[in-house]
PDB file of C-alpha atoms in Angstrom:
ATOM      1  CA  MET A   1       0.041   0.010  -0.018  1.00 76.00           C
ATOM      2  CA  THR A   2       1.054   3.778  -0.492  1.00 83.00           C
ATOM      3  CA  THR A   3       1.485   5.654   2.154  1.00 74.00           C
ATOM      4  CA  GLY A   4       1.038   9.364   2.746  1.00 71.00           C
ATOM      5  CA  ASP A   5       4.434  10.738   1.379  1.00 66.00           C
ATOM      6  CA  GLY A   6       4.036   8.315  -1.564  1.00 78.00           C
ATOM      7  CA  SER A   7       6.543   5.727  -0.183  1.00 66.00           C
ATOM      8  CA  LEU A   8       5.232   1.914  -0.094  1.00 63.00           C
ATOM      9  CA  THR A   9       4.604  -0.258   2.726  1.00 78.00           C
ATOM     10  CA  PHE A  10       3.045  -3.836   3.428  1.00 74.00           C
ATOM     11  CA  PHE A  11       0.876  -5.330   5.834  1.00 75.00           C
ATOM     12  CA  SER A  12       1.185  -8.473   7.895  1.00 72.00           C
ATOM     13  CA  ALA A  13      -1.532 -10.859   8.073  1.00 80.00           C
ATOM     14  CA  GLU A  14       0.242 -12.401  11.207  1.00 76.00           C
ATOM     15  CA  PHE A  15       0.565  -9.657  13.058  1.00 74.00           C
ATOM     16  CA  GLY A  16      -2.557  -7.658  11.917  1.00 80.00           C
ATOM     17  CA  GLN A  17      -0.329  -4.015  11.493  1.00 77.00           C
ATOM     18  CA  ALA A  18       0.870  -2.359   8.621  1.00 67.00           C
ATOM     19  CA  PHE A  19       5.131  -2.092   8.726  1.00 78.00           C
ATOM     20  CA  HIS A  20       4.908   1.358   8.819  1.00 66.00           C
ATOM     21  CA  ASN A  21       3.073   4.694   9.947  1.00 73.00           C
ATOM     22  CA  LEU A  22       0.603   5.510   7.013  1.00 70.00           C
ATOM     23  CA  SER A  23       1.520   9.102   7.188  1.00 68.00           C
ATOM     24  CA  GLY A  24       4.471   8.167   5.522  1.00 72.00           C
ATOM     25  CA  ALA A  25       6.711   5.280   5.433  1.00 81.00           C
ATOM     26  CA  ALA A  26      10.244   7.118   4.561  1.00 89.00           C
ATOM     27  CA  GLN A  27       9.450  10.321   6.500  1.00 91.00           C
ATOM     28  CA  GLU A  28       8.826   7.389   9.807  1.00 92.00           C
ATOM     29  CA  ALA A  29      12.527   6.097   8.604  1.00 95.00           C
ATOM     30  CA  ARG A  30      14.059   9.485   8.968  1.00 95.00           C
ATOM     31  CA  GLU A  31      12.396  11.099  11.727  1.00 94.00           C
ATOM     32  CA  LYS A  32      12.099   7.983  13.996  1.00 95.00           C
ATOM     33  CA  PHE A  33      15.302   6.276  13.598  1.00 97.00           C
ATOM     34  CA  VAL A  34      17.681   8.164  11.651  1.00 98.00           C
ATOM     35  CA  ARG A  35      17.739  11.895  13.086  1.00 97.00           C
ATOM     36  CA  PRO A  36      17.250  10.651  16.566  1.00 97.00           C
ATOM     37  CA  CYS A  37      20.276   8.264  16.102  1.00 97.00           C
ATOM     38  CA  ARG A  38      22.208  11.594  15.163  1.00 96.00           C
ATOM     39  CA  LEU A  39      23.204   9.860  11.948  1.00 97.00           C
ATOM     40  CA  ASP A  40      22.700  13.431  10.348  1.00 95.00           C
ATOM     41  CA  ARG A  41      25.518  14.587  12.506  1.00 93.00           C
ATOM     42  CA  LEU A  42      27.857  11.929  13.308  1.00 90.00           C
ATOM     43  CA  PRO A  43      29.772  12.032   9.906  1.00 91.00           C
ATOM     44  CA  LEU A  44      31.043  15.305  10.887  1.00 91.00           C
ATOM     45  CA  GLU A  45      32.305  14.314  14.282  1.00 89.00           C
ATOM     46  CA  ARG A  46      33.646  10.901  13.315  1.00 91.00           C
ATOM     47  CA  ASP A  47      36.952  10.110  11.814  1.00 92.00           C
ATOM     48  CA  PRO A  48      36.829   8.179   8.620  1.00 91.00           C
ATOM     49  CA  SER A  49      38.877   5.667   9.651  1.00 93.00           C
ATOM     50  CA  GLN A  50      36.385   4.535  11.955  1.00 94.00           C
ATOM     51  CA  PRO A  51      33.034   3.346   9.997  1.00 97.00           C
ATOM     52  CA  ILE A  52      29.686   4.356  11.044  1.00 98.00           C
ATOM     53  CA  HIS A  53      28.186   0.633  12.240  1.00 98.00           C
ATOM     54  CA  ILE A  54      24.101   0.544  12.153  1.00 98.00           C
ATOM     55  CA  LEU A  55      22.106  -2.799  13.611  1.00 98.00           C
ATOM     56  CA  ASP A  56      18.511  -2.492  11.743  1.00 98.00           C
ATOM     57  CA  ILE A  57      16.391  -5.008  14.591  1.00 98.00           C
ATOM     58  CA  CYS A  58      13.402  -6.199  12.167  1.00 98.00           C
ATOM     59  CA  PHE A  59      14.953  -5.129   9.095  1.00 98.00           C
ATOM     60  CA  GLY A  60      11.591  -5.382   7.097  1.00 97.00           C
ATOM     61  CA  LEU A  61      11.378  -3.222   4.107  1.00 96.00           C
ATOM     62  CA  GLY A  62      14.864  -1.861   4.597  1.00 97.00           C
ATOM     63  CA  TYR A  63      13.867   1.725   4.514  1.00 96.00           C
ATOM     64  CA  ASN A  64      15.597   2.454   7.589  1.00 98.00           C
ATOM     65  CA  SER A  65      18.908   1.145   6.912  1.00 98.00           C
ATOM     66  CA  GLY A  66      18.732   2.662   3.427  1.00 98.00           C
ATOM     67  CA  ILE A  67      17.748   6.037   4.260  1.00 98.00           C
ATOM     68  CA  ALA A  68      20.437   6.033   7.060  1.00 98.00           C
ATOM     69  CA  LEU A  69      22.983   5.379   4.114  1.00 98.00           C
ATOM     70  CA  GLU A  70      21.328   8.547   2.038  1.00 97.00           C
ATOM     71  CA  THR A  71      21.410  10.836   5.289  1.00 97.00           C
ATOM     72  CA  ILE A  72      24.999   9.861   5.946  1.00 97.00           C
ATOM     73  CA  TRP A  73      26.511  10.376   2.467  1.00 97.00           C
ATOM     74  CA  GLN A  74      24.354  13.639   2.039  1.00 96.00           C
ATOM     75  CA  VAL A  75      26.568  14.995   5.013  1.00 95.00           C
ATOM     76  CA  ARG A  76      29.905  13.169   3.607  1.00 96.00           C
ATOM     77  CA  PRO A  77      29.705  11.075   0.523  1.00 94.00           C
ATOM     78  CA  ASP A  78      32.236   8.331   0.943  1.00 93.00           C
ATOM     79  CA  PHE A  79      31.867   8.080   4.740  1.00 97.00           C
ATOM     80  CA  PRO A  80      32.400   4.250   5.286  1.00 98.00           C
ATOM     81  CA  VAL A  81      29.314   2.607   6.879  1.00 98.00           C
ATOM     82  CA  GLN A  82      28.614  -0.831   8.086  1.00 98.00           C
ATOM     83  CA  VAL A  83      25.052  -2.391   7.998  1.00 98.00           C
ATOM     84  CA  MET A  84      23.792  -5.446  10.260  1.00 98.00           C
ATOM     85  CA  GLY A  85      20.300  -6.401   9.698  1.00 98.00           C
ATOM     86  CA  LEU A  86      18.344  -8.964  11.095  1.00 98.00           C
ATOM     87  CA  GLU A  87      15.317 -10.012   9.676  1.00 98.00           C
ATOM     88  CA  ARG A  88      13.058 -13.083   9.747  1.00 95.00           C
ATOM     89  CA  SER A  89      13.439 -14.377   6.424  1.00 94.00           C
ATOM     90  CA  PRO A  90      14.642 -12.972   3.023  1.00 97.00           C
ATOM     91  CA  GLU A  91      10.793 -12.777   1.553  1.00 96.00           C
ATOM     92  CA  VAL A  92       9.801  -9.178   3.025  1.00 96.00           C
ATOM     93  CA  PRO A  93      12.909  -7.021   1.776  1.00 97.00           C
ATOM     94  CA  GLN A  94      12.776  -9.086  -1.598  1.00 97.00           C
ATOM     95  CA  GLN A  95       9.259  -8.254  -2.312  1.00 96.00           C
ATOM     96  CA  ALA A  96       9.830  -4.742  -1.338  1.00 96.00           C
ATOM     97  CA  TRP A  97      12.413  -4.557  -3.742  1.00 96.00           C
ATOM     98  CA  GLN A  98      10.572  -5.716  -6.516  1.00 96.00           C
ATOM     99  CA  ALA A  99       7.809  -3.295  -5.239  1.00 95.00           C
ATOM    100  CA  GLY A 100      10.522  -0.438  -6.259  1.00 95.00           C
ATOM    101  CA  VAL A 101      11.309   0.218  -2.552  1.00 95.00           C
ATOM    102  CA  GLY A 102      14.978   1.359  -2.859  1.00 95.00           C
ATOM    103  CA  SER A 103      15.118   2.001  -6.950  1.00 95.00           C
ATOM    104  CA  GLY A 104      15.542   5.539  -6.506  1.00 94.00           C
ATOM    105  CA  TRP A 105      18.612   5.720  -3.847  1.00 95.00           C
ATOM    106  CA  SER A 106      21.760   6.573  -5.757  1.00 94.00           C
ATOM    107  CA  PHE A 107      23.106   3.157  -4.398  1.00 96.00           C
ATOM    108  CA  HIS A 108      20.068   1.100  -5.904  1.00 96.00           C
ATOM    109  CA  ARG A 109      22.249  -1.364  -7.630  1.00 97.00           C
ATOM    110  CA  GLU A 110      24.333  -2.199  -4.854  1.00 98.00           C
ATOM    111  CA  TRP A 111      20.939  -2.244  -2.859  1.00 98.00           C
ATOM    112  CA  GLN A 112      19.655  -4.828  -4.930  1.00 97.00           C
ATOM    113  CA  GLU A 113      22.460  -7.378  -4.865  1.00 97.00           C
ATOM    114  CA  PHE A 114      22.337  -6.640  -0.980  1.00 98.00           C
ATOM    115  CA  ILE A 115      19.053  -7.564  -0.883  1.00 98.00           C
ATOM    116  CA  GLU A 116      19.207 -10.622  -3.066  1.00 97.00           C
ATOM    117  CA  ARG A 117      22.605 -12.198  -1.502  1.00 97.00           C
ATOM    118  CA  GLY A 118      22.061 -10.787   1.970  1.00 98.00           C
ATOM    119  CA  SER A 119      25.453  -9.301   1.895  1.00 98.00           C
ATOM    120  CA  TRP A 120      27.573  -6.275   0.311  1.00 98.00           C
ATOM    121  CA  GLN A 121      31.030  -5.400   0.320  1.00 98.00           C
ATOM    122  CA  SER A 122      32.689  -2.501  -0.993  1.00 97.00           C
ATOM    123  CA  GLU A 123      34.994   0.325  -0.017  1.00 95.00           C
ATOM    124  CA  ARG A 124      32.373   2.510   1.214  1.00 96.00           C
ATOM    125  CA  TRP A 125      30.275   0.053   2.590  1.00 98.00           C
ATOM    126  CA  GLN A 126      29.522  -3.165   4.149  1.00 98.00           C
ATOM    127  CA  GLY A 127      26.191  -5.111   5.066  1.00 98.00           C
ATOM    128  CA  ARG A 128      24.847  -8.225   6.244  1.00 98.00           C
ATOM    129  CA  LEU A 129      21.540  -9.746   6.631  1.00 98.00           C
ATOM    130  CA  PHE A 130      20.642 -12.206   9.145  1.00 98.00           C
ATOM    131  CA  TRP A 131      17.624 -14.563   8.903  1.00 98.00           C
ATOM    132  CA  GLY A 132      15.541 -16.224  11.694  1.00 98.00           C
ATOM    133  CA  ASP A 133      14.340 -15.288  15.099  1.00 98.00           C
ATOM    134  CA  ALA A 134      16.508 -11.838  16.012  1.00 98.00           C
ATOM    135  CA  ARG A 135      16.535 -13.268  19.764  1.00 98.00           C
ATOM    136  CA  GLN A 136      18.822 -15.713  18.415  1.00 98.00           C
ATOM    137  CA  THR A 137      20.487 -13.738  15.428  1.00 98.00           C
ATOM    138  CA  LEU A 138      21.413 -10.936  17.655  1.00 98.00           C
ATOM    139  CA  LEU A 139      24.068 -13.101  19.035  1.00 97.00           C
ATOM    140  CA  GLN A 140      26.024 -12.983  15.897  1.00 97.00           C
ATOM    141  CA  VAL A 141      26.420  -9.096  16.283  1.00 98.00           C
ATOM    142  CA  PRO A 142      29.476  -8.485  18.137  1.00 98.00           C
ATOM    143  CA  LEU A 143      29.593  -7.042  21.256  1.00 98.00           C
ATOM    144  CA  ALA A 144      29.918  -3.464  21.894  1.00 97.00           C
ATOM    145  CA  TRP A 145      29.721  -2.797  18.022  1.00 98.00           C
ATOM    146  CA  ALA A 146      26.787  -0.595  17.058  1.00 98.00           C
ATOM    147  CA  ASP A 147      26.448   3.071  16.706  1.00 97.00           C
ATOM    148  CA  ALA A 148      22.797   3.462  16.116  1.00 98.00           C
ATOM    149  CA  VAL A 149      20.527   0.486  16.627  1.00 98.00           C
ATOM    150  CA  PHE A 150      16.740   0.877  14.861  1.00 98.00           C
ATOM    151  CA  LEU A 151      14.567  -0.996  16.895  1.00 98.00           C
ATOM    152  CA  ASP A 152      11.341  -1.650  14.488  1.00 97.00           C
ATOM    153  CA  PRO A 153       9.611  -4.680  15.689  1.00 97.00           C
ATOM    154  CA  PHE A 154       5.550  -5.110  15.377  1.00 96.00           C
ATOM    155  CA  SER A 155       3.656  -3.520  18.466  1.00 96.00           C
ATOM    156  CA  PRO A 156       4.758  -4.680  22.033  1.00 97.00           C
ATOM    157  CA  SER A 157       1.371  -6.470  22.393  1.00 95.00           C
ATOM    158  CA  ALA A 158       1.747  -8.404  18.795  1.00 97.00           C
ATOM    159  CA  CYS A 159       5.542  -9.098  19.351  1.00 97.00           C
ATOM    160  CA  PRO A 160       5.991  -9.113  22.917  1.00 98.00           C
ATOM    161  CA  GLU A 161       9.681 -11.452  22.236  1.00 98.00           C
ATOM    162  CA  LEU A 162      11.098  -8.500  21.032  1.00 98.00           C
ATOM    163  CA  TRP A 163      10.569  -6.157  23.438  1.00 98.00           C
ATOM    164  CA  THR A 164      11.390  -7.776  26.875  1.00 98.00           C
ATOM    165  CA  VAL A 165      14.156  -6.772  29.446  1.00 98.00           C
ATOM    166  CA  GLU A 166      16.070  -9.540  28.365  1.00 98.00           C
ATOM    167  CA  PHE A 167      16.445  -8.983  24.799  1.00 98.00           C
ATOM    168  CA  LEU A 168      16.706  -5.044  25.540  1.00 98.00           C
ATOM    169  CA  ARG A 169      19.728  -6.171  27.784  1.00 98.00           C
ATOM    170  CA  ALA A 170      21.370  -8.163  25.088  1.00 98.00           C
ATOM    171  CA  VAL A 171      20.974  -5.119  22.527  1.00 98.00           C
ATOM    172  CA  ALA A 172      22.710  -2.762  24.900  1.00 98.00           C
ATOM    173  CA  GLU A 173      25.634  -5.091  25.239  1.00 98.00           C
ATOM    174  CA  ARG A 174      26.208  -4.922  21.760  1.00 98.00           C
ATOM    175  CA  MET A 175      26.009  -0.864  21.680  1.00 98.00           C
ATOM    176  CA  ARG A 176      29.076   1.342  21.895  1.00 97.00           C
ATOM    177  CA  PRO A 177      28.371   3.230  25.231  1.00 95.00           C
ATOM    178  CA  GLN A 178      28.109   6.381  23.035  1.00 95.00           C
ATOM    179  CA  GLY A 179      25.775   5.070  21.067  1.00 97.00           C
ATOM    180  CA  TYR A 180      21.875   5.503  20.329  1.00 97.00           C
ATOM    181  CA  LEU A 181      18.785   3.560  19.795  1.00 98.00           C
ATOM    182  CA  ALA A 182      16.019   4.817  18.078  1.00 98.00           C
ATOM    183  CA  THR A 183      12.164   2.983  18.273  1.00 98.00           C
ATOM    184  CA  TYR A 184       8.725   4.454  17.218  1.00 96.00           C
ATOM    185  CA  SER A 185       7.220   3.222  20.596  1.00 97.00           C
ATOM    186  CA  CYS A 186       6.455   5.132  23.283  1.00 97.00           C
ATOM    187  CA  ALA A 187       4.722   2.261  25.599  1.00 97.00           C
ATOM    188  CA  ALA A 188       5.363   2.756  29.268  1.00 98.00           C
ATOM    189  CA  SER A 189       6.401  -1.133  29.107  1.00 98.00           C
ATOM    190  CA  VAL A 190       9.110  -0.562  26.274  1.00 98.00           C
ATOM    191  CA  ARG A 191      10.623   2.485  28.139  1.00 98.00           C
ATOM    192  CA  ALA A 192      10.483   0.510  31.403  1.00 98.00           C
ATOM    193  CA  ALA A 193      12.263  -2.376  29.890  1.00 98.00           C
ATOM    194  CA  LEU A 194      14.985  -0.229  28.332  1.00 98.00           C
ATOM    195  CA  GLN A 195      15.409   1.479  31.775  1.00 98.00           C
ATOM    196  CA  GLU A 196      15.707  -1.811  33.479  1.00 98.00           C
ATOM    197  CA  ALA A 197      18.020  -2.859  30.641  1.00 98.00           C
ATOM    198  CA  GLY A 198      20.677  -0.044  31.079  1.00 97.00           C
ATOM    199  CA  PHE A 199      19.487   2.497  29.064  1.00 98.00           C
ATOM    200  CA  ARG A 200      18.424   6.367  29.578  1.00 97.00           C
ATOM    201  CA  ILE A 201      15.651   7.465  27.644  1.00 98.00           C
ATOM    202  CA  GLY A 202      14.251  10.554  25.911  1.00 97.00           C
ATOM    203  CA  SER A 203      11.457  11.297  24.008  1.00 97.00           C
ATOM    204  CA  THR A 204      10.836  12.110  19.968  1.00 96.00           C
ATOM    205  CA  PRO A 205       8.175  14.346  18.383  1.00 91.00           C
ATOM    206  CA  PRO A 206       4.814  12.877  17.427  1.00 88.00           C
ATOM    207  CA  LEU A 207       4.615  12.079  13.493  1.00 81.00           C
ATOM    208  CA  GLY A 208       1.543  11.150  12.152  1.00 75.00           C
ATOM    209  CA  ARG A 209       0.048   9.858  15.377  1.00 76.00           C
ATOM    210  CA  PRO A 210      -0.379  12.046  19.097  1.00 79.00           C
ATOM    211  CA  TRP A 211       2.243  10.390  20.706  1.00 86.00           C
ATOM    212  CA  PRO A 212       5.889  10.355  20.718  1.00 95.00           C
ATOM    213  CA  GLY A 213       8.650   7.735  19.532  1.00 97.00           C
ATOM    214  CA  THR A 214      11.640   7.230  22.218  1.00 98.00           C
ATOM    215  CA  VAL A 215      15.342   7.677  21.656  1.00 98.00           C
ATOM    216  CA  ALA A 216      17.780   5.843  24.166  1.00 98.00           C
ATOM    217  CA  SER A 217      21.619   5.174  25.161  1.00 97.00           C
ATOM    218  CA  PRO A 218      23.839   3.574  27.420  1.00 95.00           C
ATOM    219  CA  GLN A 219      25.077   6.842  28.348  1.00 91.00           C
ATOM    220  CA  GLY A 220      22.080   8.962  28.144  1.00 74.00           C
ATOM    221  CA  GLN A 221      23.994  12.049  26.627  1.00 76.00           C
ATOM    222  CA  ASP A 222      21.734  15.067  24.935  1.00 87.00           C
ATOM    223  CA  LEU A 223      18.474  13.216  25.408  1.00 96.00           C
ATOM    224  CA  PRO A 224      15.449  15.115  24.495  1.00 95.00           C
ATOM    225  CA  PRO A 225      13.364  15.076  27.650  1.00 94.00           C
ATOM    226  CA  LEU A 226      10.223  12.908  28.728  1.00 96.00           C
ATOM    227  CA  SER A 227       7.629  15.114  30.001  1.00 95.00           C
ATOM    228  CA  GLU A 228       5.633  15.016  33.174  1.00 96.00           C
ATOM    229  CA  MET A 229       2.916  12.933  31.894  1.00 95.00           C
ATOM    230  CA  GLU A 230       5.048  10.660  30.251  1.00 96.00           C
ATOM    231  CA  TRP A 231       7.271  10.071  33.528  1.00 97.00           C
ATOM    232  CA  GLU A 232       3.929   9.785  35.537  1.00 96.00           C
ATOM    233  CA  HIS A 233       3.224   7.028  32.848  1.00 97.00           C
ATOM    234  CA  LEU A 234       6.299   4.854  33.935  1.00 98.00           C
ATOM    235  CA  LYS A 235       4.948   5.012  37.643  1.00 97.00           C
ATOM    236  CA  THR A 236       1.782   2.869  36.242  1.00 97.00           C
ATOM    237  CA  ARG A 237       1.173  -0.731  35.869  1.00 97.00           C
ATOM    238  CA  ALA A 238       1.258   0.021  32.369  1.00 98.00           C
ATOM    239  CA  ALA A 239       5.395  -0.023  32.750  1.00 98.00           C
ATOM    240  CA  VAL A 240       5.387  -3.497  33.979  1.00 98.00           C
ATOM    241  CA  PRO A 241       7.886  -4.973  31.313  1.00 98.00           C
ATOM    242  CA  TYR A 242       7.618  -7.922  29.228  1.00 98.00           C
ATOM    243  CA  ARG A 243      10.003 -10.750  30.279  1.00 98.00           C
ATOM    244  CA  ASP A 244      11.780 -13.795  28.516  1.00 98.00           C
ATOM    245  CA  PRO A 245      14.235 -14.871  31.019  1.00 97.00           C
ATOM    246  CA  THR A 246      15.258 -17.681  28.290  1.00 97.00           C
ATOM    247  CA  LEU A 247      15.314 -15.756  25.249  1.00 97.00           C
ATOM    248  CA  GLN A 248      13.231 -18.487  24.077  1.00 97.00           C
ATOM    249  CA  GLY A 249       9.652 -18.018  25.381  1.00 97.00           C
ATOM    250  CA  GLU A 250       6.675 -18.325  23.502  1.00 97.00           C
ATOM    251  CA  ARG A 251       4.457 -15.019  22.752  1.00 97.00           C
ATOM    252  CA  SER A 252       1.590 -16.240  25.091  1.00 97.00           C
ATOM    253  CA  GLN A 253       3.901 -17.356  27.541  1.00 98.00           C
ATOM    254  CA  ILE A 254       5.595 -13.965  27.569  1.00 98.00           C
ATOM    255  CA  ARG A 255       1.916 -12.296  27.647  1.00 98.00           C
ATOM    256  CA  LEU A 256       1.200 -14.342  30.635  1.00 98.00           C
ATOM    257  CA  ARG A 257       3.850 -13.748  32.621  1.00 98.00           C
ATOM    258  CA  ARG A 258       3.148  -9.909  32.260  1.00 98.00           C
ATOM    259  CA  GLN A 259      -0.096  -9.941  33.171  1.00 98.00           C
ATOM    260  CA  GLN A 260       0.253 -11.846  36.272  1.00 97.00           C
ATOM    261  CA  GLU A 261       3.333  -9.449  37.150  1.00 97.00           C
ATOM    262  CA  GLN A 262       0.546  -6.530  36.564  1.00 97.00           C
ATOM    263  CA  GLN A 263      -1.990  -8.077  38.696  1.00 96.00           C
ATOM    264  CA  GLY A 264       0.041  -8.218  41.627  1.00 96.00           C
ATOM    265  CA  SER A 265       1.858  -4.712  41.210  1.00 96.00           C
ATOM    266  CA  PRO A 266       1.586  -2.196  43.740  1.00 95.00           C
ATOM    267  CA  LEU A 267       2.082   0.312  40.985  1.00 95.00           C
ATOM    268  CA  GLU A 268      -0.918   2.969  40.395  1.00 95.00           C
ATOM    269  CA  PRO A 269      -3.645   1.734  37.897  1.00 94.00           C
ATOM    270  CA  THR A 270      -3.099   3.000  34.608  1.00 94.00           C
ATOM    271  CA  SER A 271      -6.778   4.351  34.270  1.00 94.00           C
ATOM    272  CA  ILE A 272      -6.375   6.621  36.937  1.00 94.00           C
ATOM    273  CA  TRP A 273      -3.158   8.398  35.452  1.00 94.00           C
ATOM    274  CA  LYS A 274      -5.590   8.515  32.240  1.00 93.00           C
ATOM    275  CA  ARG A 275      -8.242  10.576  33.837  1.00 92.00           C
ATOM    276  CA  ARG A 276      -5.853  12.616  35.804  1.00 91.00           C
ATOM    277  CA  TRP A 277      -4.414  13.422  32.497  1.00 90.00           C
ATOM    278  CA  GLN A 278      -7.359  13.867  30.420  1.00 78.00           C
ATOM    279  CA  GLN A 279      -8.931  16.483  32.909  1.00 60.00           C
TER     280      GLN A 279
END
């Protein structure tokens, strides 16, 4: 389907959700992922002997990584970049390419080979795609590797296994201390899980909907602050995070574990928070 900015997205029958905000898939990639991770500034600050490392979790149609490359090279055209993408199977990226995603990018021929082969290597950039459950393929990413992480699964209620404290802790271990993680989600469960996993968190502006996204960093430098309303949300039962101690749990088990923890939580009911801020 075509989104508001003319870019394409797909709909997942399994998850019952579109892959992107319908106001604009390309715009979402730029404003919710690339810019919050400072990739429009990092090439100016970085020695070109140190490539920028991007970890794209739930690579999907490829917009986040592709627009990141475009953005970096608009600032410094030959700056070296390395991309690692985690995706369930080659099907979605390949269908996206066949539908035209990436065909207008200046590096579209390289992108085509990257998508079709699952890897690319040149002097300017390297890329590799890992297929399968991201909880397992993440283990192939080196520790302390990523400058920027795009966390882009389906919603926490639909895909809880990729929003757990344990998964996010494993992501944090693969980031450089000064790196940034960006996601479209502002769910209290996600933000609380990020905090428990060792991140400091900030809020990104709304885009195509009334609520913001989230940017996080192990060191927490220069993060845009959360509002008082957002901080109070983290003191309600909505902030009980998803947990998956073995990183192998079934979705139903992960949901049930959270429901049970919420039922026994001393935190304020979320309904009270909503009434307070709706007045």
